[in-house]
Short mmCIF file of C-alpha atoms in Angstrom, two decimals:
data_model
loop_
_atom_site.label_atom_id
_atom_site.label_comp_id
_atom_site.label_asym_id
_atom_site.label_seq_id
_atom_site.Cartn_x
_atom_site.Cartn_y
_atom_site.Cartn_z
CA MET P 1 0.00 0.00 0.00
CA THR P 2 1.21 3.53 -0.82
CA ARG P 3 2.52 5.27 2.28
CA LEU P 4 0.97 8.46 3.59
CA THR P 5 2.26 12.03 3.57
CA ALA P 6 1.02 14.47 6.20
CA GLY P 7 0.68 18.19 5.65
CA VAL P 8 0.40 20.69 8.52
CA ASP P 9 -0.79 24.28 8.20
CA LEU P 10 0.24 26.11 11.37
CA GLY P 11 -1.61 29.37 11.95
CA GLY P 12 -2.14 31.78 14.79
CA THR P 13 -5.72 30.58 15.23
CA LYS P 14 -5.79 26.94 14.11
CA ILE P 15 -3.65 23.98 13.11
CA GLN P 16 -4.99 22.13 10.08
CA THR P 17 -3.58 18.76 9.02
CA VAL P 18 -4.28 16.49 6.08
CA LEU P 19 -3.05 13.09 4.94
CA LEU P 20 -2.41 12.40 1.27
CA ARG P 21 -2.17 9.00 -0.38
CA ALA P 22 -1.36 9.05 -4.11
CA GLY P 23 -2.31 12.74 -4.20
CA GLU P 24 -5.74 12.28 -2.62
CA VAL P 25 -6.84 13.52 0.81
CA VAL P 26 -7.62 10.46 2.96
CA GLY P 27 -7.60 11.99 6.44
CA SER P 28 -7.69 15.36 8.18
CA SER P 29 -7.84 17.05 11.56
CA ARG P 30 -8.14 20.60 12.91
CA VAL P 31 -7.37 21.98 16.37
CA LEU P 32 -7.08 25.46 17.84
CA THR P 33 -3.53 26.79 18.17
CA PRO P 34 -2.46 26.76 21.83
CA GLN P 35 -1.63 30.18 23.25
CA SER P 36 0.75 29.01 26.00
CA GLY P 37 4.04 28.60 24.13
CA ALA P 38 6.18 26.62 21.71
CA ASP P 39 6.04 23.26 23.53
CA ALA P 40 2.24 23.34 23.52
CA VAL P 41 2.20 24.20 19.80
CA VAL P 42 4.52 21.27 18.97
CA ALA P 43 2.37 18.90 21.05
CA ALA P 44 -0.79 20.11 19.32
CA ILE P 45 0.76 19.53 15.87
CA VAL P 46 1.79 16.00 16.83
CA ASP P 47 -1.68 15.26 18.22
CA ALA P 48 -3.32 16.65 15.08
CA VAL P 49 -1.18 14.45 12.81
CA LYS P 50 -2.03 11.41 14.95
CA ALA P 51 -5.74 12.31 14.80
CA SER P 52 -5.51 12.52 11.00
CA LEU P 53 -3.84 9.11 10.92
CA ALA P 54 -6.59 7.69 13.12
CA SER P 55 -9.27 9.13 10.82
CA ALA P 56 -7.63 7.24 7.95
CA GLY P 57 -7.29 4.02 9.95
CA ALA P 58 -3.49 4.33 9.91
CA SER P 59 -0.58 4.76 12.33
CA THR P 60 2.74 6.61 12.48
CA ALA P 61 4.40 3.57 10.88
CA ASP P 62 2.49 4.41 7.68
CA LEU P 63 3.95 7.94 7.45
CA ALA P 64 6.48 8.60 4.69
CA ALA P 65 7.05 12.28 5.53
CA VAL P 66 5.50 15.36 7.10
CA GLY P 67 5.41 18.84 5.59
CA VAL P 68 4.82 21.88 7.81
CA GLY P 69 3.94 25.39 6.71
CA SER P 70 4.56 28.00 9.41
CA PRO P 71 4.43 31.78 9.53
CA GLY P 72 7.66 33.60 10.27
CA THR P 73 11.30 33.35 9.23
CA ILE P 74 12.07 29.77 8.30
CA ASP P 75 15.43 28.00 8.47
CA ALA P 76 14.51 24.83 6.57
CA GLU P 77 17.93 23.23 7.12
CA GLN P 78 17.82 23.65 10.92
CA GLY P 79 14.05 23.20 11.13
CA THR P 80 13.52 26.40 13.11
CA VAL P 81 10.96 29.22 13.07
CA ALA P 82 11.56 32.83 14.20
CA ASN P 83 9.78 36.20 14.01
CA SER P 84 6.33 34.61 13.88
CA ALA P 85 4.32 37.33 15.60
CA ASN P 86 1.03 35.41 15.64
CA VAL P 87 2.23 32.00 16.91
CA PRO P 88 2.96 31.88 20.68
CA GLY P 89 6.53 30.87 21.49
CA PHE P 90 7.95 31.67 18.05
CA GLU P 91 7.75 35.48 18.15
CA THR P 92 11.46 36.38 18.26
CA ASP P 93 14.56 34.14 18.20
CA PRO P 94 14.70 30.86 16.22
CA VAL P 95 12.90 27.96 17.95
CA PRO P 96 13.13 24.31 16.78
CA LEU P 97 9.90 23.07 15.22
CA ALA P 98 10.72 20.27 12.77
CA PRO P 99 13.12 18.29 15.04
CA PRO P 100 10.71 17.79 18.00
CA ILE P 101 7.86 16.88 15.62
CA SER P 102 10.11 14.29 13.96
CA ARG P 103 11.11 12.77 17.32
CA ALA P 104 7.49 12.53 18.47
CA LEU P 105 6.41 10.80 15.26
CA GLY P 106 9.08 8.08 15.15
CA LYS P 107 11.87 10.11 13.50
CA VAL P 108 9.92 10.61 10.28
CA ASP P 109 11.33 13.19 7.83
CA VAL P 110 9.82 16.65 8.48
CA VAL P 111 10.09 19.39 5.85
CA LEU P 112 9.48 23.01 6.89
CA ASP P 113 8.70 26.14 4.88
CA ASN P 114 6.75 29.40 5.07
CA ASP P 115 3.01 28.79 5.52
CA VAL P 116 1.81 31.01 2.70
CA ARG P 117 4.43 29.78 0.27
CA VAL P 118 3.24 26.20 0.80
CA ALA P 119 -0.41 27.30 0.51
CA VAL P 120 0.44 28.90 -2.84
CA LEU P 121 2.18 25.65 -3.81
CA GLY P 122 -1.02 23.76 -2.95
CA GLU P 123 -3.25 26.05 -5.03
CA TRP P 124 -0.74 26.12 -7.90
CA LYS P 125 -0.29 22.35 -8.11
CA ARG P 126 -3.73 21.10 -7.00
CA GLY P 127 -6.13 24.08 -6.99
CA ALA P 128 -7.11 27.38 -8.61
CA GLY P 129 -3.65 28.20 -9.97
CA ARG P 130 -2.89 25.00 -11.81
CA HIS P 131 -3.46 26.56 -15.27
CA HIS P 132 -1.19 29.59 -14.64
CA ARG P 133 2.56 30.24 -14.76
CA ASP P 134 2.53 33.73 -13.20
CA LEU P 135 0.41 34.23 -10.10
CA LEU P 136 0.23 35.75 -6.67
CA GLY P 137 -1.48 33.97 -3.79
CA VAL P 138 -2.67 36.18 -0.93
CA PHE P 139 -3.89 34.54 2.25
CA VAL P 140 -5.91 36.71 4.63
CA GLY P 141 -6.05 35.04 8.03
CA THR P 142 -4.64 35.97 11.44
CA GLY P 143 -2.14 37.98 9.41
CA VAL P 144 -1.77 38.53 5.66
CA GLY P 145 0.80 36.53 3.73
CA GLY P 146 1.61 36.03 0.08
CA GLY P 147 3.51 33.81 -2.29
CA LEU P 148 4.59 34.14 -5.91
CA VAL P 149 4.83 31.80 -8.87
CA LEU P 150 6.81 33.47 -11.68
CA GLY P 151 7.63 31.79 -14.96
CA GLY P 152 6.27 28.49 -13.67
CA GLU P 153 8.51 28.45 -10.59
CA LEU P 154 7.77 29.15 -6.95
CA ARG P 155 9.71 32.30 -6.14
CA GLU P 156 11.55 32.27 -2.81
CA GLY P 157 14.05 35.09 -3.24
CA ARG P 158 16.28 35.11 -0.17
CA GLY P 159 13.50 33.51 1.87
CA ALA P 160 10.89 36.27 2.13
CA ALA P 161 9.55 36.70 -1.41
CA GLY P 162 5.83 37.45 -1.59
CA GLU P 163 5.41 39.07 1.85
CA ILE P 164 2.70 41.39 0.61
CA GLY P 165 1.20 41.72 4.10
CA HIS P 166 4.07 44.00 5.06
CA THR P 167 3.91 46.28 2.06
CA ILE P 168 2.75 49.76 3.05
CA VAL P 169 -0.73 50.95 2.11
CA LYS P 170 -0.78 54.06 4.34
CA ASP P 171 2.34 55.88 5.47
CA GLY P 172 2.21 56.30 9.26
CA GLY P 173 -1.06 54.34 9.39
CA ARG P 174 -2.43 51.72 11.75
CA ARG P 175 0.04 49.74 13.88
CA CYS P 176 0.83 46.26 12.52
CA SER P 177 1.71 43.13 14.49
CA CYS P 178 5.27 43.51 13.15
CA GLY P 179 5.57 46.82 15.03
CA ARG P 180 5.61 49.04 11.97
CA ARG P 181 2.78 51.28 10.80
CA GLY P 182 0.60 51.22 7.71
CA CYS P 183 1.14 47.62 6.54
CA LEU P 184 -1.58 45.84 4.57
CA GLU P 185 -1.81 43.34 7.46
CA ALA P 186 -2.66 46.16 9.89
CA TYR P 187 -5.93 46.65 7.99
CA ALA P 188 -6.76 43.20 6.61
CA GLY P 189 -5.33 40.69 9.14
CA ARG P 190 -7.89 39.18 11.48
CA ALA P 191 -5.80 39.85 14.61
CA ARG P 192 -5.45 43.56 13.81
CA ILE P 193 -9.12 43.81 12.87
CA GLU P 194 -9.92 42.47 16.35
CA ALA P 195 -7.43 44.81 18.03
CA THR P 196 -8.92 47.81 16.23
CA ALA P 197 -12.47 46.77 17.11
CA ARG P 198 -11.46 46.53 20.80
CA ARG P 199 -9.87 49.98 20.66
CA TRP P 200 -12.94 51.47 19.04
CA ARG P 201 -15.15 49.86 21.68
CA ARG P 202 -13.00 51.39 24.43
CA ASP P 203 -13.47 54.71 22.68
CA GLY P 204 -17.25 54.31 23.00
CA ARG P 205 -18.32 52.76 19.71
CA SER P 206 -21.04 50.10 19.93
CA THR P 207 -20.51 46.68 18.33
CA ARG P 208 -22.00 43.18 18.66
CA LEU P 209 -18.76 41.56 17.52
CA PHE P 210 -17.62 40.45 20.99
CA GLU P 211 -21.11 39.35 22.04
CA ILE P 212 -21.17 37.10 18.94
CA MET P 213 -17.67 35.85 19.81
CA ARG P 214 -18.80 34.81 23.31
CA LYS P 215 -22.00 33.20 22.06
CA ARG P 216 -19.96 31.11 19.63
CA GLY P 217 -17.72 29.99 22.51
CA ARG P 218 -14.60 31.69 21.15
CA ASP P 219 -11.91 33.58 23.02
CA ARG P 220 -10.89 35.58 19.95
CA VAL P 221 -12.61 37.09 16.93
CA THR P 222 -12.42 34.32 14.33
CA SER P 223 -13.26 34.66 10.65
CA GLY P 224 -16.60 32.97 11.38
CA VAL P 225 -17.37 35.57 14.05
CA ILE P 226 -16.60 38.36 11.57
CA ALA P 227 -18.83 36.76 8.93
CA ASP P 228 -21.66 36.37 11.46
CA ALA P 229 -21.33 40.02 12.53
CA LEU P 230 -21.49 41.11 8.88
CA ASP P 231 -24.66 39.05 8.39
CA ARG P 232 -26.14 40.88 11.39
CA ARG P 233 -25.14 44.23 9.84
CA ASP P 234 -22.84 45.25 12.66
CA ALA P 235 -21.61 48.72 11.64
CA VAL P 236 -18.16 48.46 13.23
CA THR P 237 -17.47 45.11 11.55
CA ALA P 238 -18.72 46.42 8.20
CA GLU P 239 -16.40 49.43 8.44
CA LEU P 240 -13.41 47.27 9.36
CA VAL P 241 -14.05 44.91 6.42
CA ASP P 242 -14.48 47.93 4.11
CA GLN P 243 -11.03 49.07 5.22
CA ALA P 244 -9.62 45.60 4.58
CA VAL P 245 -11.06 45.63 1.06
CA TRP P 246 -9.60 49.10 0.41
CA ALA P 247 -6.16 48.06 1.64
CA LEU P 248 -6.15 44.79 -0.33
CA GLY P 249 -7.28 46.56 -3.50
CA LEU P 250 -4.43 49.04 -3.24
CA ALA P 251 -1.75 46.46 -2.42
CA LEU P 252 -2.84 43.99 -5.10
CA ALA P 253 -3.04 46.68 -7.76
CA ASN P 254 0.54 47.71 -6.89
CA ALA P 255 1.66 44.08 -7.14
CA GLN P 256 -0.05 43.70 -10.52
CA ASN P 257 1.47 46.89 -11.87
CA LEU P 258 4.92 45.63 -10.87
CA LEU P 259 4.64 41.98 -11.97
CA ASP P 260 1.96 41.78 -14.74
CA LEU P 261 0.45 38.58 -13.33
CA GLU P 262 -2.02 36.20 -14.96
CA ALA P 263 -3.93 35.55 -11.75
CA ILE P 264 -4.29 36.62 -8.13
CA ILE P 265 -5.70 34.01 -5.75
CA LEU P 266 -7.30 35.28 -2.56
CA GLY P 267 -7.76 32.86 0.35
CA GLY P 268 -6.90 32.34 3.99
CA GLY P 269 -9.29 32.00 6.92
CA LEU P 270 -11.06 35.31 6.29
CA GLY P 271 -10.79 35.21 2.51
CA ASP P 272 -12.21 31.69 2.31
CA ARG P 273 -14.95 32.38 4.86
CA LEU P 274 -16.21 35.49 3.03
CA GLY P 275 -15.76 33.77 -0.33
CA ARG P 276 -16.37 34.94 -3.87
CA PRO P 277 -18.28 38.14 -2.91
CA PHE P 278 -15.22 39.29 -0.92
CA VAL P 279 -12.89 38.49 -3.83
CA THR P 280 -15.17 40.47 -6.18
CA ARG P 281 -15.12 43.46 -3.82
CA VAL P 282 -11.31 43.40 -3.70
CA GLN P 283 -11.18 43.14 -7.51
CA LYS P 284 -13.40 46.21 -7.82
CA ALA P 285 -11.22 48.10 -5.33
CA ALA P 286 -8.05 47.20 -7.25
CA THR P 287 -9.28 47.91 -10.78
CA PRO P 288 -9.13 51.75 -10.71
CA HIS P 289 -5.44 51.52 -9.73
CA LEU P 290 -4.34 49.13 -12.53
CA HIS P 291 -1.85 50.58 -14.98
CA VAL P 292 -3.15 48.28 -17.77
CA PRO P 293 -6.86 47.96 -16.91
CA GLU P 294 -7.72 46.38 -20.27
CA ARG P 295 -5.57 43.37 -19.33
CA PRO P 296 -6.34 42.71 -15.65
CA PRO P 297 -5.36 39.53 -13.83
CA LYS P 298 -7.99 36.96 -12.95
CA PHE P 299 -9.05 37.43 -9.33
CA LEU P 300 -9.82 33.96 -8.01
CA PRO P 301 -10.95 32.39 -4.74
CA THR P 302 -9.08 29.29 -3.64
CA GLU P 303 -10.28 25.87 -4.80
CA LEU P 304 -8.87 23.96 -1.83
CA GLY P 305 -10.35 26.41 0.68
CA ASP P 306 -8.97 26.10 4.18
CA LEU P 307 -7.01 22.99 3.13
CA SER P 308 -4.72 24.98 0.77
CA GLY P 309 -1.90 25.25 3.28
CA ALA P 310 -2.06 21.70 4.57
CA VAL P 311 -2.32 20.19 1.06
CA GLY P 312 0.57 22.39 -0.09
CA ALA P 313 2.68 21.27 2.87
CA ALA P 314 2.02 17.64 1.98
CA VAL P 315 2.88 18.31 -1.69
CA MET P 316 6.13 19.93 -0.54
CA ALA P 317 6.96 16.76 1.41
CA GLY P 318 6.36 14.58 -1.65
CA GLY P 319 2.61 13.85 -1.34
#
């Protein structure tokens, strides 16, 4: 029987895993990302992989390899993650991630790369981007990340190619999780949307966002909470999403004017949850800023949805 390849998408809110056999998803698992530190995050990843194996009726002995996509600065050779502002325990100096996962899963090979780059790999090889040689994938989740395929090759640069979330959309603007001001992520990332909503509430603005969060049993404003608040026409949430659309439109138009892409894929927790209508709004926001409006890129939602990152991680590991 063909052995299994696991893919792990590590995010600030959730850890998604899948198992691939001969390119097909045969098992999956999702858990919330622990907020107590690196050891808890590693343990949760290991448990999620084991849960995926159990859902497929398999064991660690059936694993050929594990791929992990993580936010932050990745040292693939050492298996470490650093500067990952949204994942507890990995915020500053390099911390081992691949080695302890390998030890806990019977010394299986573990391959590590940037989370958005592997999500773009997943959509390029198995999803919405498979017919294109020049594309940008933008994943709007806890933060905002991006990845590039240029000339039919995944572009890595010196390790940080595609980081569109930290391009500037407003000089001196809203504070980002990276500590700088005016980044795209400061307006479109879920964590900064929540932080801004809390600040506005302290300033006296009324919102049902946190009431909805509590009723859904969450301790943070998830993409589902934001979608629910939009459905209930919460004015604060609507304004924050309007700002996210504005910021994405500006940043993606700038990227298109620089790179002349065939397609831009918009996904991530918030992008996937809000779906095609959100993608269409971003397209409309970007269009007035295009240098060659008669030849725009295709603006596409993901095909793999919230499995893009996990599938891409498994593809990276040979699945």
